[in-house]
mmCIF file of C-alpha atoms in Angstrom:
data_model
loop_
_atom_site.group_PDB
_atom_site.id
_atom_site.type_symbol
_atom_site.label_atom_id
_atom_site.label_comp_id
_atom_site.label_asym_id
_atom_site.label_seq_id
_atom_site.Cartn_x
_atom_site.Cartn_y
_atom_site.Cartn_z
ATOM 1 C CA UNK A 9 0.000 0.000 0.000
ATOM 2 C CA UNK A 10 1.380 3.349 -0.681
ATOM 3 C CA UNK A 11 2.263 5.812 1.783
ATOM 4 C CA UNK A 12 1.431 9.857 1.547
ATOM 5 C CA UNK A 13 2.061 12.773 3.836
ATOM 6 C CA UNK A 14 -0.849 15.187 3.612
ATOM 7 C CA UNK A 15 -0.219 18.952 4.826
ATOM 8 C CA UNK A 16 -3.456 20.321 5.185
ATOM 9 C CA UNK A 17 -5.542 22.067 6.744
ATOM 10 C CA UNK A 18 -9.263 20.371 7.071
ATOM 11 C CA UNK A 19 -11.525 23.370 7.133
ATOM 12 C CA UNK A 20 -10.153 23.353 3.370
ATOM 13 C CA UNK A 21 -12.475 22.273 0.981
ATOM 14 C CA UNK A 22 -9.527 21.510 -1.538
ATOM 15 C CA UNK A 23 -7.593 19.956 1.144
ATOM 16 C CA UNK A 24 -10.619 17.616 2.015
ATOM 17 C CA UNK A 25 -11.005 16.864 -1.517
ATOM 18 C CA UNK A 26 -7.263 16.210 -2.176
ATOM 19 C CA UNK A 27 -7.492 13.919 1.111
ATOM 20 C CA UNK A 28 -10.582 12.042 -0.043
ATOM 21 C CA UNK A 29 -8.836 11.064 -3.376
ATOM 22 C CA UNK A 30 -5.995 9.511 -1.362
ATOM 23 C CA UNK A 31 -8.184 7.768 0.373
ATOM 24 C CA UNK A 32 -10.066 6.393 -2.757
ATOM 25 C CA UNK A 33 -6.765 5.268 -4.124
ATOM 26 C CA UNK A 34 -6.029 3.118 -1.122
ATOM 27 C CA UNK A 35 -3.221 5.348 0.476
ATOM 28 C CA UNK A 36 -2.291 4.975 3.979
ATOM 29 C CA UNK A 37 -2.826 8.801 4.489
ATOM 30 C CA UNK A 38 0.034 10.632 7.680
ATOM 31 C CA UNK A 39 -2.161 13.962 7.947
ATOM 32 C CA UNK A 40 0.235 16.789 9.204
ATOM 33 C CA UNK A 41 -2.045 19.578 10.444
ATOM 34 C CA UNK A 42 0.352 22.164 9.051
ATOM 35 C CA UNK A 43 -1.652 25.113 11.157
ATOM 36 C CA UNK A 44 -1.375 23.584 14.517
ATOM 37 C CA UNK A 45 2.540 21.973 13.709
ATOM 38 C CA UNK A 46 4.012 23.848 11.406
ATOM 39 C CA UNK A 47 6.711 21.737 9.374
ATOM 40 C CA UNK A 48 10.736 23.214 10.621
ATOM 41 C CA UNK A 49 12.392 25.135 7.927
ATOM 42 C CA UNK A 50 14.347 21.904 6.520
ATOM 43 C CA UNK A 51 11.144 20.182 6.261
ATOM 44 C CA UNK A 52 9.636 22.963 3.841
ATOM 45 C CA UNK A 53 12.794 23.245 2.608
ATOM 46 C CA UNK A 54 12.943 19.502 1.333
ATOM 47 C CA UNK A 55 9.626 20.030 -0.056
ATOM 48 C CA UNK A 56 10.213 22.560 -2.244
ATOM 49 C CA UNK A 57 13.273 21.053 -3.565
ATOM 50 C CA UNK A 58 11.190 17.893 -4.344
ATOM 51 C CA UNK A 59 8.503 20.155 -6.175
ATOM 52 C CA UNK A 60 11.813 22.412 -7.869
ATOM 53 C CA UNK A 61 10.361 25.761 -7.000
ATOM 54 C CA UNK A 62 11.207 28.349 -4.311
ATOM 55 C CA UNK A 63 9.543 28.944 -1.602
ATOM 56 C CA UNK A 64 8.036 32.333 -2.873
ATOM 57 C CA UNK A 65 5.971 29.940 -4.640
ATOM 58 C CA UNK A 66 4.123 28.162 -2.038
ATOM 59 C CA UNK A 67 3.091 31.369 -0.752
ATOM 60 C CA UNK A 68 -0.656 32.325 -0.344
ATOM 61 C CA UNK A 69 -0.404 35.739 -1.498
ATOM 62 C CA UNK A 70 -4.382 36.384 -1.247
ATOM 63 C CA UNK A 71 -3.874 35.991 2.652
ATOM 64 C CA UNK A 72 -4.867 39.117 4.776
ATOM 65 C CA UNK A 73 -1.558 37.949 6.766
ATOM 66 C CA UNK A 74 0.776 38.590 3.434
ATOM 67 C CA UNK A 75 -0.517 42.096 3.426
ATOM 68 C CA UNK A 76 0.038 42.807 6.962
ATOM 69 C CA UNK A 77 3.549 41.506 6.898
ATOM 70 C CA UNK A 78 3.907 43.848 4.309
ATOM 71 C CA UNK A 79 5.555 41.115 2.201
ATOM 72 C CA UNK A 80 5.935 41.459 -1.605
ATOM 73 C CA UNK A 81 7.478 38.637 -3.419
ATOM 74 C CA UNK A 82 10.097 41.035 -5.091
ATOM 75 C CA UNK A 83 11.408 41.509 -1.450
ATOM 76 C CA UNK A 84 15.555 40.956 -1.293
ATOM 77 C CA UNK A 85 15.517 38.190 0.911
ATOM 78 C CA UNK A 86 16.925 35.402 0.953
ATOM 79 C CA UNK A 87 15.146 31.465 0.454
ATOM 80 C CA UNK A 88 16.396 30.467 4.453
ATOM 81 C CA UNK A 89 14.489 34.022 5.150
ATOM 82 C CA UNK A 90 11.549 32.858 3.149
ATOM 83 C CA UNK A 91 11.896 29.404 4.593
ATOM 84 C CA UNK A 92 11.828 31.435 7.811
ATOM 85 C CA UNK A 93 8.438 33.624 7.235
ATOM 86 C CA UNK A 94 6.414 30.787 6.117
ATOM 87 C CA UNK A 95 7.158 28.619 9.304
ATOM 88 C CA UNK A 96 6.231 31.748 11.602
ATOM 89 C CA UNK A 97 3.266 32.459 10.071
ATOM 90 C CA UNK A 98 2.192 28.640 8.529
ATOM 91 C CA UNK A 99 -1.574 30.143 7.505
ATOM 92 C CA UNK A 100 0.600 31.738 4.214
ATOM 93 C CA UNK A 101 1.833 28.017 3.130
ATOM 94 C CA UNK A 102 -0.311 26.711 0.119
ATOM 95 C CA UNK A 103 -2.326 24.229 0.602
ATOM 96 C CA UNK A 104 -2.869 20.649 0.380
ATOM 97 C CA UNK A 105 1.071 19.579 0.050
ATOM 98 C CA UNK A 106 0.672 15.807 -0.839
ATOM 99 C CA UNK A 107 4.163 13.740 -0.416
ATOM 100 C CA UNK A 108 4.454 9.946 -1.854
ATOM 101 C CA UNK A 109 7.731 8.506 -1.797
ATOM 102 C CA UNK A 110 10.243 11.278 -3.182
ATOM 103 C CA UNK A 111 7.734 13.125 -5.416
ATOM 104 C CA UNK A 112 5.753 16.353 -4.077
ATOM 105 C CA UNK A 113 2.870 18.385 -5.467
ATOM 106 C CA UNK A 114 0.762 20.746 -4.299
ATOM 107 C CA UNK A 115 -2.994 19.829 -4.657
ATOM 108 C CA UNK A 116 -4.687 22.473 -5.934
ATOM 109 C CA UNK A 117 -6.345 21.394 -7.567
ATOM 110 C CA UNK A 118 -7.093 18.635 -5.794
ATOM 111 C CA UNK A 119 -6.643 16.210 -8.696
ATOM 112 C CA UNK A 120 -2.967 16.855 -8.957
ATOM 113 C CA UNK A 121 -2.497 14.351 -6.547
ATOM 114 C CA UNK A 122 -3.033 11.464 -8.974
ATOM 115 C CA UNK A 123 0.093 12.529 -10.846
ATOM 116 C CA UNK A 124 2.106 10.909 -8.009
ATOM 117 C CA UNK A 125 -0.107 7.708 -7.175
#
């Protein structure tokens, strides 16, 4: 049976959805509620590795948070900063992140998932 690693949060519909399809699949589902433990910096940064992006792009940008941070992705800083902001303030990570073996996506949508089943 495969194994995933769900971040998520479940008042999410997208998250729920992206969880449900695991579970249709037959994956043993680890759900990390990223809100209430966020993941340490070399956990996100693993993840984004595995997906090859930076971690300006996991960022929810729409969040009322990101605006009062004053955060703009053109900021100088550096990824271990980014790395940094996200883990502080978790509620600006995307969401779902779904991990199965070495291969990370983020679910959105929630289909994605399948791409690494």
């Amino acid at each position: 049976m495969k194994q995933a690693t769900i971040y998520h949060n479940p008042r999410c519909s997208k998250s729920r959805q992206t969880l449900q399809i695991l579970q249709d699949n037959g994956v043993s589902v680890n759900e990390v509620r990223y809100l209430d433990m966020p993941p340490s910096i070399e956990e996100l940064d693993a993840l984004c590795h595995a997906m090859n992006i930076t971690p300006q792009e996991i960022i929810r940008t729409g969040e009322n948070l990101f605006k009062e941070l004053k955060l703009s992705l053109n900021d100088d800083r550096s990824r271990n900063e980014w790395l940094e902001i996200l883990v502080e303030n978790p509620k600006l990570i995307e969401r779902p992140i779904v991990k199965v073996g070495h291969q990370v996506v983020i679910g959105r949508p929630p289909e994605n998932v399948l791409t690494i089943l």
